[in-house]
Each structure stands twice: as C-alpha cells, then as structure tokens.
Amino acid sequence: MHNSQIQVSDELLKDIESTVTWALAEDLGAKPGEAPIASNDITAELIPSDARAVATVICREDCVISGVAWVNEVFKQLDASANDTTQITWFVQDGQSVKANSTLFELNGNARLLLTGERTALNFLQSLSGTATLTQQYVQELEGSETKLLDTRKTIPGMRSAQKYAVTCGGGHNHRIGLFDAYLIKENHVNACGGIDNAVAQAKANHPGKTVEVEVESLNELEQALNAGADIIMLDNFTPEMIDTAVVLTRGKAKLEVSGNMTIEKLKAYTAAKVDFISVGALTKHVQAIDLSMRFA
C-alpha cells in the first residue's frame, strides 16, 4: 500500500539535517560544532579510495516504511565531506507496507562511503519503520470506529520529530509536539495551582487560543474539568464502564481522550464507548527495530 499523502515539511527537513549530523558525528568522532568527516572511518580505509560499489538494502520482515529522508540525508552529508556522489534508487516510499525480503533501495557510489553510512542510515530506517509498523497494527484494530490513535511525548531524546513523523506513516496522529504548543494539565499541575478550575482559568488567560487538555482520574474530576471549560479531557486509567459514564456526562461539551497502560488487546473495549482519541505511549517508547540488511552486489 502506498501513502502518497505523507509529506516531509521544511521544518522537519531542518530537524533531519541536524539529527543526522549528530548521528554521524557519534560514529565518526567529530567534535561538537564540527562536521563529520567520512575519512575518519578507519575500517573503510582498508578499501581502495577509488573503489566503486553497488549495494542493496532489504527488509527481513513485513513492515511499514518510514525514514526515507533520513537515509538520503546520511549519504548527502557523507558525499559533501568526501566531495563525491552517491546515487540512491528507492523502490518503496514512506507509509508503504512491504513484505519480508523486499528490496527497499539501491546504493551506487564510492565503496568506502557506502560502508561508512550503512549503520547510521539503517539505524534511522529500522527504528522509524518499527514505530510505523506498530502504529499500523494499532490503527487496524481501530478500523471501523471514529476514534483516532495518538502518540505521546514518551519519545527517544533527540528523536521526537522523527518518531512522531513515523507515527503518521503508520496511520496514527500526533498529540502535542512538546510543552509549548498545547496545554496538558496533569495531577501535579492541578495540585500546584490549587484546583482544576484555577489551572484551566490561568491557562486560558495566559495563552488564549491554545488547546487546554486536563487529565482526570475520577468522574468527579471529570465534572470539574467540564465545568472549568477544558477543550479535551484525558481519562487516565478509566475502566470501560467508567468511560461509558464519562461519555454520557460529557455529551459533546469536550473531546475525550483515553490513556494509561493502553495495549492493542484493550482497544476494542475502549472504542465501543466512542471516545475521540486513544493515546498510546508504546508507539514511541517500546521501539522494536525492523530487521534490515545491506549487501554489496
């Protein structure tokens, strides 16, 4: 299946550039602020500097692809450091479901550069495809309902934009990106503010127009959040029975999100109540990379 609607924004492209630079520097021993230098790969030095090669990358298991732009950026930066050109031919695209043993892309270029970039490129592709693949499994369980699957902020440090992009490749949706673009008022915020009413009122006064979401742990707190005018209410660790009651109490006054130890096996029970969102930290927290392999022709 191809998903031609997935686009890499200009903002994300800038993030990809800096993230790849950091990853290559980690492998090539570059100091902070210095560009990675491909010639620092002492094992690749064993190969003649003018040797050319063709390599193919295949997946060893069924998966959903995510990470094309990261692979491209790895070899773009290595090419720049060595004044060379690597040709990349893709046979898949982000958001596409592929079968085990499918060829994902082909590399044609300097043999040293192909080997230097191999692990960094595959690290991005295997990890992001793992997130996209797991996300698709959750989305398939929600098929037929109007409930949207959301990610969380439980991401690998430095990889948030990448992982949230991977979630969209799998058919999921992004929750807030960080602490700056929307409110999520949790128990500790409520306690520090002196109650849900005070917290919501202060949020609306500080940043009018920002979405205000409140996490609640009981039906009593739900009613407080509704009365305070919250836009979204997160039902934390509610049972399906409590959620049924919450939907009746809310009656469209706010959007409802279910969260807390959510597993794929639990989804059906929670979607039956017709909540608006289910957020799952496991999408980006429990990363199981896809098995990929690169082989020289």
PDB file of N, CA, C and O in Angstrom, residues 64 128-142 149-151 163-174 264 267 280 282-284 286:
ATOM      1  N   VAL A  64       6.095  -1.483   7.790  1.00  0.00           N
ATOM      2  CA  VAL A  64       5.670  -0.225   7.173  1.00  0.00           C
ATOM      3  C   VAL A  64       6.893   0.676   7.142  1.00  0.00           C
ATOM      4  O   VAL A  64       7.570   0.861   8.157  1.00  0.00           O
ATOM      5  N   LEU A 128      12.542   3.902  12.804  1.00  0.00           N
ATOM      6  CA  LEU A 128      11.327   4.616  12.412  1.00  0.00           C
ATOM      7  C   LEU A 128      10.324   3.675  11.760  1.00  0.00           C
ATOM      8  O   LEU A 128       9.109   3.801  11.962  1.00  0.00           O
ATOM      9  N   SER A 129      10.804   2.716  10.990  1.00  0.00           N
ATOM     10  CA  SER A 129       9.893   1.735  10.392  1.00  0.00           C
ATOM     11  C   SER A 129       9.274   0.851  11.472  1.00  0.00           C
ATOM     12  O   SER A 129       8.120   0.421  11.344  1.00  0.00           O
ATOM     13  N   GLY A 130      10.025   0.605  12.551  1.00  0.00           N
ATOM     14  CA  GLY A 130       9.462  -0.148  13.664  1.00  0.00           C
ATOM     15  C   GLY A 130       8.292   0.584  14.301  1.00  0.00           C
ATOM     16  O   GLY A 130       7.245  -0.016  14.598  1.00  0.00           O
ATOM     17  N   THR A 131       8.450   1.896  14.494  1.00  0.00           N
ATOM     18  CA  THR A 131       7.354   2.702  15.049  1.00  0.00           C
ATOM     19  C   THR A 131       6.160   2.740  14.099  1.00  0.00           C
ATOM     20  O   THR A 131       5.008   2.601  14.522  1.00  0.00           O
ATOM     21  N   ALA A 132       6.423   2.925  12.813  1.00  0.00           N
ATOM     22  CA  ALA A 132       5.337   2.967  11.820  1.00  0.00           C
ATOM     23  C   ALA A 132       4.599   1.637  11.758  1.00  0.00           C
ATOM     24  O   ALA A 132       3.356   1.595  11.643  1.00  0.00           O
ATOM     25  N   THR A 133       5.330   0.552  11.859  1.00  0.00           N
ATOM     26  CA  THR A 133       4.727  -0.779  11.781  1.00  0.00           C
ATOM     27  C   THR A 133       3.828  -1.044  12.980  1.00  0.00           C
ATOM     28  O   THR A 133       2.697  -1.531  12.827  1.00  0.00           O
ATOM     29  N   LEU A 134       4.311  -0.725  14.176  1.00  0.00           N
ATOM     30  CA  LEU A 134       3.498  -0.918  15.377  1.00  0.00           C
ATOM     31  C   LEU A 134       2.266  -0.024  15.336  1.00  0.00           C
ATOM     32  O   LEU A 134       1.161  -0.453  15.693  1.00  0.00           O
ATOM     33  N   THR A 135       2.455   1.211  14.889  1.00  0.00           N
ATOM     34  CA  THR A 135       1.320   2.134  14.794  1.00  0.00           C
ATOM     35  C   THR A 135       0.242   1.581  13.878  1.00  0.00           C
ATOM     36  O   THR A 135      -0.952   1.629  14.205  1.00  0.00           O
ATOM     37  N   GLN A 136       0.649   1.041  12.737  1.00  0.00           N
ATOM     38  CA  GLN A 136      -0.347   0.486  11.811  1.00  0.00           C
ATOM     39  C   GLN A 136      -1.141  -0.652  12.454  1.00  0.00           C
ATOM     40  O   GLN A 136      -2.347  -0.785  12.230  1.00  0.00           O
ATOM     41  N   GLN A 137      -0.496  -1.456  13.281  1.00  0.00           N
ATOM     42  CA  GLN A 137      -1.186  -2.553  13.948  1.00  0.00           C
ATOM     43  C   GLN A 137      -2.278  -2.022  14.870  1.00  0.00           C
ATOM     44  O   GLN A 137      -3.382  -2.571  14.933  1.00  0.00           O
ATOM     45  N   TYR A 138      -1.977  -0.939  15.589  1.00  0.00           N
ATOM     46  CA  TYR A 138      -2.987  -0.316  16.450  1.00  0.00           C
ATOM     47  C   TYR A 138      -4.108   0.302  15.619  1.00  0.00           C
ATOM     48  O   TYR A 138      -5.289   0.171  15.956  1.00  0.00           O
ATOM     49  N   VAL A 139      -3.730   0.979  14.551  1.00  0.00           N
ATOM     50  CA  VAL A 139      -4.733   1.631  13.699  1.00  0.00           C
ATOM     51  C   VAL A 139      -5.683   0.598  13.108  1.00  0.00           C
ATOM     52  O   VAL A 139      -6.900   0.834  13.020  1.00  0.00           O
ATOM     53  N   GLN A 140      -5.167  -0.541  12.711  1.00  0.00           N
ATOM     54  CA  GLN A 140      -6.017  -1.590  12.147  1.00  0.00           C
ATOM     55  C   GLN A 140      -7.038  -2.091  13.159  1.00  0.00           C
ATOM     56  O   GLN A 140      -8.163  -2.433  12.797  1.00  0.00           O
ATOM     57  N   GLU A 141      -6.655  -2.110  14.434  1.00  0.00           N
ATOM     58  CA  GLU A 141      -7.596  -2.518  15.481  1.00  0.00           C
ATOM     59  C   GLU A 141      -8.710  -1.498  15.669  1.00  0.00           C
ATOM     60  O   GLU A 141      -9.799  -1.829  16.133  1.00  0.00           O
ATOM     61  N   LEU A 142      -8.431  -0.246  15.321  1.00  0.00           N
ATOM     62  CA  LEU A 142      -9.433   0.818  15.464  1.00  0.00           C
ATOM     63  C   LEU A 142     -10.314   0.968  14.226  1.00  0.00           C
ATOM     64  O   LEU A 142     -11.231   1.785  14.208  1.00  0.00           O
ATOM     65  N   LEU A 149      -6.040   7.434  16.858  1.00  0.00           N
ATOM     66  CA  LEU A 149      -4.898   6.984  17.645  1.00  0.00           C
ATOM     67  C   LEU A 149      -3.878   8.115  17.746  1.00  0.00           C
ATOM     68  O   LEU A 149      -3.466   8.689  16.727  1.00  0.00           O
ATOM     69  N   LEU A 150      -3.442   8.437  18.966  1.00  0.00           N
ATOM     70  CA  LEU A 150      -2.466   9.498  19.209  1.00  0.00           C
ATOM     71  C   LEU A 150      -1.188   8.931  19.812  1.00  0.00           C
ATOM     72  O   LEU A 150      -1.212   7.944  20.547  1.00  0.00           O
ATOM     73  N   ASP A 151      -0.067   9.597  19.527  1.00  0.00           N
ATOM     74  CA  ASP A 151       1.172   9.282  20.205  1.00  0.00           C
ATOM     75  C   ASP A 151       1.284  10.121  21.475  1.00  0.00           C
ATOM     76  O   ASP A 151       0.328  10.810  21.866  1.00  0.00           O
ATOM     77  N   GLN A 163      10.182  10.370  15.372  1.00  0.00           N
ATOM     78  CA  GLN A 163       9.247   9.337  15.812  1.00  0.00           C
ATOM     79  C   GLN A 163       7.796   9.749  15.575  1.00  0.00           C
ATOM     80  O   GLN A 163       6.958   8.912  15.208  1.00  0.00           O
ATOM     81  N   LYS A 164       7.496  11.013  15.783  1.00  0.00           N
ATOM     82  CA  LYS A 164       6.128  11.458  15.543  1.00  0.00           C
ATOM     83  C   LYS A 164       5.804  11.406  14.044  1.00  0.00           C
ATOM     84  O   LYS A 164       4.669  11.124  13.659  1.00  0.00           O
ATOM     85  N   TYR A 165       6.799  11.676  13.216  1.00  0.00           N
ATOM     86  CA  TYR A 165       6.602  11.501  11.779  1.00  0.00           C
ATOM     87  C   TYR A 165       6.324  10.035  11.460  1.00  0.00           C
ATOM     88  O   TYR A 165       5.436   9.714  10.666  1.00  0.00           O
ATOM     89  N   ALA A 166       7.068   9.130  12.087  1.00  0.00           N
ATOM     90  CA  ALA A 166       6.877   7.700  11.850  1.00  0.00           C
ATOM     91  C   ALA A 166       5.471   7.250  12.242  1.00  0.00           C
ATOM     92  O   ALA A 166       4.870   6.389  11.588  1.00  0.00           O
ATOM     93  N   VAL A 167       4.931   7.844  13.291  1.00  0.00           N
ATOM     94  CA  VAL A 167       3.557   7.524  13.704  1.00  0.00           C
ATOM     95  C   VAL A 167       2.575   7.860  12.583  1.00  0.00           C
ATOM     96  O   VAL A 167       1.658   7.096  12.282  1.00  0.00           O
ATOM     97  N   THR A 168       2.783   9.004  11.918  1.00  0.00           N
ATOM     98  CA  THR A 168       1.884   9.370  10.818  1.00  0.00           C
ATOM     99  C   THR A 168       2.048   8.417   9.639  1.00  0.00           C
ATOM    100  O   THR A 168       1.091   8.157   8.908  1.00  0.00           O
ATOM    101  N   CYS A 169       3.258   7.882   9.450  1.00  0.00           N
ATOM    102  CA  CYS A 169       3.470   6.907   8.373  1.00  0.00           C
ATOM    103  C   CYS A 169       2.658   5.648   8.616  1.00  0.00           C
ATOM    104  O   CYS A 169       2.258   4.968   7.669  1.00  0.00           O
ATOM    105  N   GLY A 170       2.441   5.319   9.883  1.00  0.00           N
ATOM    106  CA  GLY A 170       1.656   4.141  10.229  1.00  0.00           C
ATOM    107  C   GLY A 170       0.165   4.402  10.309  1.00  0.00           C
ATOM    108  O   GLY A 170      -0.610   3.496  10.614  1.00  0.00           O
ATOM    109  N   GLY A 171      -0.245   5.650  10.035  1.00  0.00           N
ATOM    110  CA  GLY A 171      -1.674   5.976  10.041  1.00  0.00           C
ATOM    111  C   GLY A 171      -2.169   6.591  11.331  1.00  0.00           C
ATOM    112  O   GLY A 171      -3.367   6.855  11.483  1.00  0.00           O
ATOM    113  N   GLY A 172      -1.255   6.843  12.293  1.00  0.00           N
ATOM    114  CA  GLY A 172      -1.645   7.477  13.545  1.00  0.00           C
ATOM    115  C   GLY A 172      -1.621   8.991  13.451  1.00  0.00           C
ATOM    116  O   GLY A 172      -1.319   9.563  12.395  1.00  0.00           O
ATOM    117  N   HIS A 173      -1.906   9.629  14.566  1.00  0.00           N
ATOM    118  CA  HIS A 173      -1.948  11.093  14.637  1.00  0.00           C
ATOM    119  C   HIS A 173      -1.061  11.572  15.778  1.00  0.00           C
ATOM    120  O   HIS A 173      -0.815  10.843  16.735  1.00  0.00           O
ATOM    121  N   ASN A 174      -0.613  12.804  15.660  1.00  0.00           N
ATOM    122  CA  ASN A 174       0.266  13.372  16.683  1.00  0.00           C
ATOM    123  C   ASN A 174      -0.513  14.104  17.757  1.00  0.00           C
ATOM    124  O   ASN A 174      -1.424  14.885  17.469  1.00  0.00           O
ATOM    125  N   ILE A 264      -2.783  -3.112  22.690  1.00  0.00           N
ATOM    126  CA  ILE A 264      -3.569  -3.352  21.486  1.00  0.00           C
ATOM    127  C   ILE A 264      -4.775  -4.242  21.773  1.00  0.00           C
ATOM    128  O   ILE A 264      -5.818  -4.130  21.132  1.00  0.00           O
ATOM    129  N   LEU A 267      -8.021  -2.226  22.938  1.00  0.00           N
ATOM    130  CA  LEU A 267      -8.584  -1.158  22.115  1.00  0.00           C
ATOM    131  C   LEU A 267     -10.071  -1.302  21.858  1.00  0.00           C
ATOM    132  O   LEU A 267     -10.825  -0.334  21.954  1.00  0.00           O
ATOM    133  N   VAL A 280      -1.292   6.349  23.058  1.00  0.00           N
ATOM    134  CA  VAL A 280      -0.520   5.140  23.368  1.00  0.00           C
ATOM    135  C   VAL A 280       0.970   5.482  23.410  1.00  0.00           C
ATOM    136  O   VAL A 280       1.581   5.763  22.371  1.00  0.00           O
ATOM    137  N   ALA A 282       3.343   3.441  24.019  1.00  0.00           N
ATOM    138  CA  ALA A 282       4.141   2.325  23.486  1.00  0.00           C
ATOM    139  C   ALA A 282       4.568   2.550  22.038  1.00  0.00           C
ATOM    140  O   ALA A 282       5.563   1.981  21.593  1.00  0.00           O
ATOM    141  N   LEU A 283       3.838   3.368  21.288  1.00  0.00           N
ATOM    142  CA  LEU A 283       4.165   3.587  19.880  1.00  0.00           C
ATOM    143  C   LEU A 283       5.592   4.080  19.715  1.00  0.00           C
ATOM    144  O   LEU A 283       6.297   3.700  18.770  1.00  0.00           O
ATOM    145  N   THR A 284       6.029   4.940  20.620  1.00  0.00           N
ATOM    146  CA  THR A 284       7.366   5.528  20.511  1.00  0.00           C
ATOM    147  C   THR A 284       8.283   5.116  21.654  1.00  0.00           C
ATOM    148  O   THR A 284       9.497   5.327  21.574  1.00  0.00           O
ATOM    149  N   HIS A 286       8.264   1.822  23.200  1.00  0.00           N
ATOM    150  CA  HIS A 286       8.681   0.423  23.055  1.00  0.00           C
ATOM    151  C   HIS A 286       9.105   0.182  21.607  1.00  0.00           C
ATOM    152  O   HIS A 286       8.353  -0.369  20.813  1.00  0.00           O
TER     153      HIS A 286
END
